[in-house]
CSV table of C-alpha atoms and ligand atoms in Angstrom, one decimal:
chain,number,residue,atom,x,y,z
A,1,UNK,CA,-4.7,-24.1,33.2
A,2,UNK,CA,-2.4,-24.2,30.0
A,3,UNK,CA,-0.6,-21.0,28.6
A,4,UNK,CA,1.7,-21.3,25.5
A,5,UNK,CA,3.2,-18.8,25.0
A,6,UNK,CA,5.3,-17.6,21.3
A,7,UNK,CA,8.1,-15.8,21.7
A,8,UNK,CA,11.6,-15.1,20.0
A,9,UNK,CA,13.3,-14.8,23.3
A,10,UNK,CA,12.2,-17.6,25.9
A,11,UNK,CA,14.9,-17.2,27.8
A,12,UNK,CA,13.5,-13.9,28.9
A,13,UNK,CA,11.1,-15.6,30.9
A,14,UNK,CA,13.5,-18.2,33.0
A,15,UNK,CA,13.2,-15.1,35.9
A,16,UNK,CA,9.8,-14.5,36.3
A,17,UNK,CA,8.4,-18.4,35.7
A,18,UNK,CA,10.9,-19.6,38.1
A,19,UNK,CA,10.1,-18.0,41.2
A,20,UNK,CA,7.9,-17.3,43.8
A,21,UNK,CA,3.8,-17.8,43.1
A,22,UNK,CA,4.6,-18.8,39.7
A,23,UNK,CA,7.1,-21.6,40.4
A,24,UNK,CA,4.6,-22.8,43.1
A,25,UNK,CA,1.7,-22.9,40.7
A,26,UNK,CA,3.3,-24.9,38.3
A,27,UNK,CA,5.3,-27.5,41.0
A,28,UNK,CA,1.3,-27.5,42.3
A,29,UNK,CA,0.6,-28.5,38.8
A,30,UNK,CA,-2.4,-26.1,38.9
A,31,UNK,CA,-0.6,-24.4,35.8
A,32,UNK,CA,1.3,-25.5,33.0
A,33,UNK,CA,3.1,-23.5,30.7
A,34,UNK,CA,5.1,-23.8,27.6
A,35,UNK,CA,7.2,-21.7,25.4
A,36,UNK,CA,7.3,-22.1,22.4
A,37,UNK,CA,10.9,-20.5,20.1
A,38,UNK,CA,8.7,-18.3,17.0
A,39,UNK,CA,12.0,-19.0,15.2
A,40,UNK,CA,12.0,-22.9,15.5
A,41,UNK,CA,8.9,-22.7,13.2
A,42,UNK,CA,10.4,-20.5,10.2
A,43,UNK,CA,11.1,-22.4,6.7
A,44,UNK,CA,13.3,-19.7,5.6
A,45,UNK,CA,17.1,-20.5,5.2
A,46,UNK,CA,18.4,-18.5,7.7
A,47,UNK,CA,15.2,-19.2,9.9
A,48,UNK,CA,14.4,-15.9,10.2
A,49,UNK,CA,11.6,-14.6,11.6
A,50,UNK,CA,11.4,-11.0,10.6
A,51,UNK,CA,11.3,-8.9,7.1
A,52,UNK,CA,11.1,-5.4,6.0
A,53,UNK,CA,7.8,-3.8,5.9
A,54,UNK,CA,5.9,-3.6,2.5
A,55,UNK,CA,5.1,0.3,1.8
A,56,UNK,CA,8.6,1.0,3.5
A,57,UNK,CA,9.2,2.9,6.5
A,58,UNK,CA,11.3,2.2,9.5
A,59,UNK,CA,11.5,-1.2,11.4
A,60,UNK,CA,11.4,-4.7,10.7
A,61,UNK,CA,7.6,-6.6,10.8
A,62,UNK,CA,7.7,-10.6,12.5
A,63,UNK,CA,6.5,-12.9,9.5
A,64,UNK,CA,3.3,-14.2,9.1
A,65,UNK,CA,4.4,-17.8,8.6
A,66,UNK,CA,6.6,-19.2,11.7
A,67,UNK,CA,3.8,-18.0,14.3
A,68,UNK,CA,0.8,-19.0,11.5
A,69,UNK,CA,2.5,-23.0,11.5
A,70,UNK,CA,3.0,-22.6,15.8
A,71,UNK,CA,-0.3,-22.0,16.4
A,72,UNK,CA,-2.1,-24.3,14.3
A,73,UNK,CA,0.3,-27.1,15.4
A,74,UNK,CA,-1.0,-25.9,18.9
A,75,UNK,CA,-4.5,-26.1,17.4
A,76,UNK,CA,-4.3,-29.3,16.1
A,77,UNK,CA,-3.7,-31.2,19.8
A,78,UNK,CA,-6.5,-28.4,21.7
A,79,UNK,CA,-9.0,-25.8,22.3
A,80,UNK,CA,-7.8,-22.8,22.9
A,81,UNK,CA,-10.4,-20.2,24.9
A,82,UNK,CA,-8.1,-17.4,23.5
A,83,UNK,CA,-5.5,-16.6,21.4
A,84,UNK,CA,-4.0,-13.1,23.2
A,85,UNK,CA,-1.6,-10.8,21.4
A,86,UNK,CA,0.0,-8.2,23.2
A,87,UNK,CA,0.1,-5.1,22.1
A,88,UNK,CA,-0.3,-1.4,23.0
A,89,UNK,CA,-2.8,-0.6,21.0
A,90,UNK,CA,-5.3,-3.8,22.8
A,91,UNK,CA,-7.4,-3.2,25.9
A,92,UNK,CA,-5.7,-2.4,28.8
A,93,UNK,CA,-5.2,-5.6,31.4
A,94,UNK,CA,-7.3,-4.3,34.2
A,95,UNK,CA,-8.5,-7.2,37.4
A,96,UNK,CA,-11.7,-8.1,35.8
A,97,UNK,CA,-9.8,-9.2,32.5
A,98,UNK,CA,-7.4,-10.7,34.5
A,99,UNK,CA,-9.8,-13.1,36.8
A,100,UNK,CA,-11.8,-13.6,33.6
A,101,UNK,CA,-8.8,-15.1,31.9
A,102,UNK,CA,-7.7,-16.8,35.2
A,103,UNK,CA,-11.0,-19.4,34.6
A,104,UNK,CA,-9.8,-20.4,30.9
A,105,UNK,CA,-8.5,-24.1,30.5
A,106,UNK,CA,-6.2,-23.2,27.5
A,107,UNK,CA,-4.8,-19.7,26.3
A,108,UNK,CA,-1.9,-18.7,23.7
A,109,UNK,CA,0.0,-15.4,24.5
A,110,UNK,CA,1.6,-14.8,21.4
A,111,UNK,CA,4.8,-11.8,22.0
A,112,UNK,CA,5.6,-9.4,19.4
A,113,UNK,CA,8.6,-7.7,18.7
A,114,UNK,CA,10.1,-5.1,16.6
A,115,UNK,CA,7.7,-3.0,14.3
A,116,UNK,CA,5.1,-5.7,15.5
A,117,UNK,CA,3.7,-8.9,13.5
A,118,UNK,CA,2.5,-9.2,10.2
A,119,UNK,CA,-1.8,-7.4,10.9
A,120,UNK,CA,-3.1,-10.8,8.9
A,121,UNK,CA,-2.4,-13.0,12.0
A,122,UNK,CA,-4.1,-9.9,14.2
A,123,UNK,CA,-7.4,-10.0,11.8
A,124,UNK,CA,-7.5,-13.9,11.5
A,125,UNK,CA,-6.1,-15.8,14.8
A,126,UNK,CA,-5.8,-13.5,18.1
A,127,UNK,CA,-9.2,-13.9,19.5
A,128,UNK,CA,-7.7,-10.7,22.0
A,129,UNK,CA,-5.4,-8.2,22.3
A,130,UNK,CA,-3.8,-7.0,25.6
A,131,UNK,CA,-1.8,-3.9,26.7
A,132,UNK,CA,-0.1,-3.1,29.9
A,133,UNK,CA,-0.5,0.5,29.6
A,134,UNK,CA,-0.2,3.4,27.4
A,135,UNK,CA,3.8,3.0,26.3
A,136,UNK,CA,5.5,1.1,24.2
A,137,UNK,CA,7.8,-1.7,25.3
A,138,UNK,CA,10.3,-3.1,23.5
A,139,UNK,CA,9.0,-6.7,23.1
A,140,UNK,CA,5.6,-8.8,24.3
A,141,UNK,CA,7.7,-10.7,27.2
A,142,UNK,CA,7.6,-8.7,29.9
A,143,UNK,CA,3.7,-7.5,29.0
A,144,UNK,CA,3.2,-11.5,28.4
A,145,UNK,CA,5.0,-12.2,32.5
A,146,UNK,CA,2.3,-10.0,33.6
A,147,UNK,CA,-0.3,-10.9,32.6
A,148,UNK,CA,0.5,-14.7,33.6
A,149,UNK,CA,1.3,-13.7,37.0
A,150,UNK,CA,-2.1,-11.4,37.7
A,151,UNK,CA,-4.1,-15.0,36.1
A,152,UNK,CA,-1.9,-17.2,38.0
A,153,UNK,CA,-2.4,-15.9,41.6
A,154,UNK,CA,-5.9,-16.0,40.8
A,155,UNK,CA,-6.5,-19.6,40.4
A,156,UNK,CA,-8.4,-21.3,42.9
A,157,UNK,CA,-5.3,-23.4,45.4
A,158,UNK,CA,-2.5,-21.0,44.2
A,159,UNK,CA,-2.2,-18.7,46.6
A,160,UNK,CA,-2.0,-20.3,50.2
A,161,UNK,CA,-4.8,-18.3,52.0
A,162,UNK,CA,-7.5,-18.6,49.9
A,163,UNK,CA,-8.8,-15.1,50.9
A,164,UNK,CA,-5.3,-13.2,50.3
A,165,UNK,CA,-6.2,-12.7,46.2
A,166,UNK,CA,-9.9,-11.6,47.4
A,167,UNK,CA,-8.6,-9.1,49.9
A,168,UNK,CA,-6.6,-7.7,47.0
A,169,UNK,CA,-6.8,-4.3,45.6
A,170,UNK,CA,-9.5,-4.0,42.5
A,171,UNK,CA,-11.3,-7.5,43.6
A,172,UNK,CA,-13.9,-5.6,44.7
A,173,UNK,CA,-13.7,-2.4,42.9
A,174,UNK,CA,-11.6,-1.3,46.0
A,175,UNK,CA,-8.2,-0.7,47.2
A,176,UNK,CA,-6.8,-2.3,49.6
A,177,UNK,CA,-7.0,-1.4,53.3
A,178,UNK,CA,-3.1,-0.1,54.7
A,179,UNK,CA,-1.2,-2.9,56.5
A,180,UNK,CA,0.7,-3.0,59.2
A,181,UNK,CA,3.4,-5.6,61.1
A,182,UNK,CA,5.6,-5.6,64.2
A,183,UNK,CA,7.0,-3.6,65.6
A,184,UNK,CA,3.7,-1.9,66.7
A,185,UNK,CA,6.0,1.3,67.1
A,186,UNK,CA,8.9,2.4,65.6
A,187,UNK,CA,10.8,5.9,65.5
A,188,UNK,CA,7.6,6.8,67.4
A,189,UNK,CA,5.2,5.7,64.2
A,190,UNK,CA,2.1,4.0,65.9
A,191,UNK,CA,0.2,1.4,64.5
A,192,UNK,CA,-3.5,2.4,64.7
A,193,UNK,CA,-4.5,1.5,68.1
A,194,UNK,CA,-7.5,-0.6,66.7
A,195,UNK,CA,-5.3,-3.3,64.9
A,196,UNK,CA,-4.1,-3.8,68.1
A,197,UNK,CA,-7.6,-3.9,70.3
A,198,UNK,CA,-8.5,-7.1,69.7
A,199,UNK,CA,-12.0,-6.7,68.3
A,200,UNK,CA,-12.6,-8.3,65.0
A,201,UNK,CA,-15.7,-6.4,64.5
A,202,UNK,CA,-14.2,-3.4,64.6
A,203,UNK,CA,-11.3,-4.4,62.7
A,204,UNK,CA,-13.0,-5.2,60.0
A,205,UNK,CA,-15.2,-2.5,59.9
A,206,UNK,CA,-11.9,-0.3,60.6
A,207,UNK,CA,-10.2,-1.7,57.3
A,208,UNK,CA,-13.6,-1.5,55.4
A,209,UNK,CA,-13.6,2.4,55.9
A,210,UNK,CA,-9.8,2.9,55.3
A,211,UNK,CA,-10.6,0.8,51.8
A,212,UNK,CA,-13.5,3.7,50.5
A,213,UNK,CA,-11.2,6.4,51.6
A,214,UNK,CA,-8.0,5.2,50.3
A,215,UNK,CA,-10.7,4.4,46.7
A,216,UNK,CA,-12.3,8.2,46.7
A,217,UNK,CA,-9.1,9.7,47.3
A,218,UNK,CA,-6.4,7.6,44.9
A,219,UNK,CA,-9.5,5.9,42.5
A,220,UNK,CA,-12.3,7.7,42.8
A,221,UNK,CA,-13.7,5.9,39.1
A,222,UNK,CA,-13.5,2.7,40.5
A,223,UNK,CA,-16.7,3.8,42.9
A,224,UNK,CA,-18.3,5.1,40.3
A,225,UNK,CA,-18.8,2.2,38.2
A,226,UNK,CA,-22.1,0.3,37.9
B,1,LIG,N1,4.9,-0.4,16.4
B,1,LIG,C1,4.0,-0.8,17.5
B,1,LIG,C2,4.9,-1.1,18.8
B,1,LIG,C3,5.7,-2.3,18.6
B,1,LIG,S1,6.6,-2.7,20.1
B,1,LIG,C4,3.1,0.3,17.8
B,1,LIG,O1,3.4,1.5,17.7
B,1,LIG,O2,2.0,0.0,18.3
B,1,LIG,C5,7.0,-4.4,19.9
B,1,LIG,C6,6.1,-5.4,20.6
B,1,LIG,O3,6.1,-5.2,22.0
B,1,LIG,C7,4.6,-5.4,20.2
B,1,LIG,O4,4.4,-6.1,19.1
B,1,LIG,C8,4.0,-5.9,21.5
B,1,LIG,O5,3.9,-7.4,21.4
B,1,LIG,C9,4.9,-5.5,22.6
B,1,LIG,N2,4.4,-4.4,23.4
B,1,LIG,C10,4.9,-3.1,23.3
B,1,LIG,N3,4.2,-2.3,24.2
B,1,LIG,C11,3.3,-3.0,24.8
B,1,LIG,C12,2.3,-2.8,25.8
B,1,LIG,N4,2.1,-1.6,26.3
B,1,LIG,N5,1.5,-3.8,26.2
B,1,LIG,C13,1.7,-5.0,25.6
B,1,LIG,N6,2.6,-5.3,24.7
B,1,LIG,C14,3.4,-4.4,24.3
């Protein structure tokens, strides 16, 4: 999988893209991703990339012109399945999105900033808008990190154990079972006896209960989906 991603502060993903699953994908070559500087694209003098809002009002709006030339440079040499925006106002990233977006070949995550972009490039190039939730960040990058990382771990070879992203919480409308590792006691805190029995059957059948409880008490909507 491809993900470009347009932002005016690349450097704000050298943490997150460099470590851990991420870093693994990508050295696995099972994910590629570029970023591309918003601001090398801008024809104006000072290459700027933001201007005062017509109407007034507070805050400055990111042009429609330096991310308009990115992404149909980017259009010119691809496909793109989507072209994501993310924003507060867009539907809330949720694990279906996320391993729906995880089969894609080729996405754009465009970050805003400031007031947010200019609306033309909402109404005539994002193909979808994401949010993290219902508050306003500063800037698209650290919504933009998350969502890579949720696709990421989802791609088929990522992840080690291939079962570890299906056992996940939401994957099947469930949370995940509790977890447990040595020592089996500590500050006389027992580890259910059954982890320790043996009996795989039961195990299994042990977590499987623990998952519908933990989901009708903590998500009780996530049951009553059809
Ligand atoms: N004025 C806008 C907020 C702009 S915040 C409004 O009231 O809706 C600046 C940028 O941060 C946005 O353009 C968006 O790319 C990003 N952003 C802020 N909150 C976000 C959220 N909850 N999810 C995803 N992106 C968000």
């Amino acid at each position: 999988m491809r993900i470009d991603i347009l932002t005016i502060f690349p450097e704000m993903f050298e943490g997150p893209f460099n470590h851990s699953i991420i870093k693994r994908a990508q050295n696995k070559n099972l994910v590629e991703i570029y970023l591309h500087n918003i601001r090398d694209y801008s024809k104006s003098k000072h290459k700027n990339v933001d201007d005062y809002p017509y109407g007034g009002g507070s805050g400055m709006v990111m042009m429609i012109q330096p991310i308009a030339d990115c992404i149909d440079e980017l259009c010119k040499e691809r496909i793109y399945d989507e072209i994501i925006y993310t924003s507060p106002d867009g539907n809330q990233l949720n694990q279906k999105m996320a391993n729906h977006i995880s089969g894609f070949n080729n996405i754009i995550i465009l970050c805003g900033h400031y007031k947010g972009i200019d609306e033309r490039i909402r109404e005539h190039y994002i193909t979808k808008e994401i949010s993290i939730g219902d508050y306003v960040l500063s800037g698209g990058e650290l919504a933009a990190s998350i969502i890579v990382d949720s696709i990421t771990r989802l791609i088929p070879g990522v992840l080690n154990d291939e079962t570890s992203a299906l056992s996940d919480s939401f994957q099947d409308d469930l949370i995940s079972p509790p977890v447990y590792t040595r020592p089996a006691q500590f500050k006389g805190w027992n580890v259910p006896s059954i982890l320790l029995s043996g009996n795989e059957k039961e195990i299994i059948k042990w977590q499987y209960e623990k998952a519908i409880e933990r989901t009708e008490k903590r998500r009780p909507n996530l049951l009553n989906r059809d």
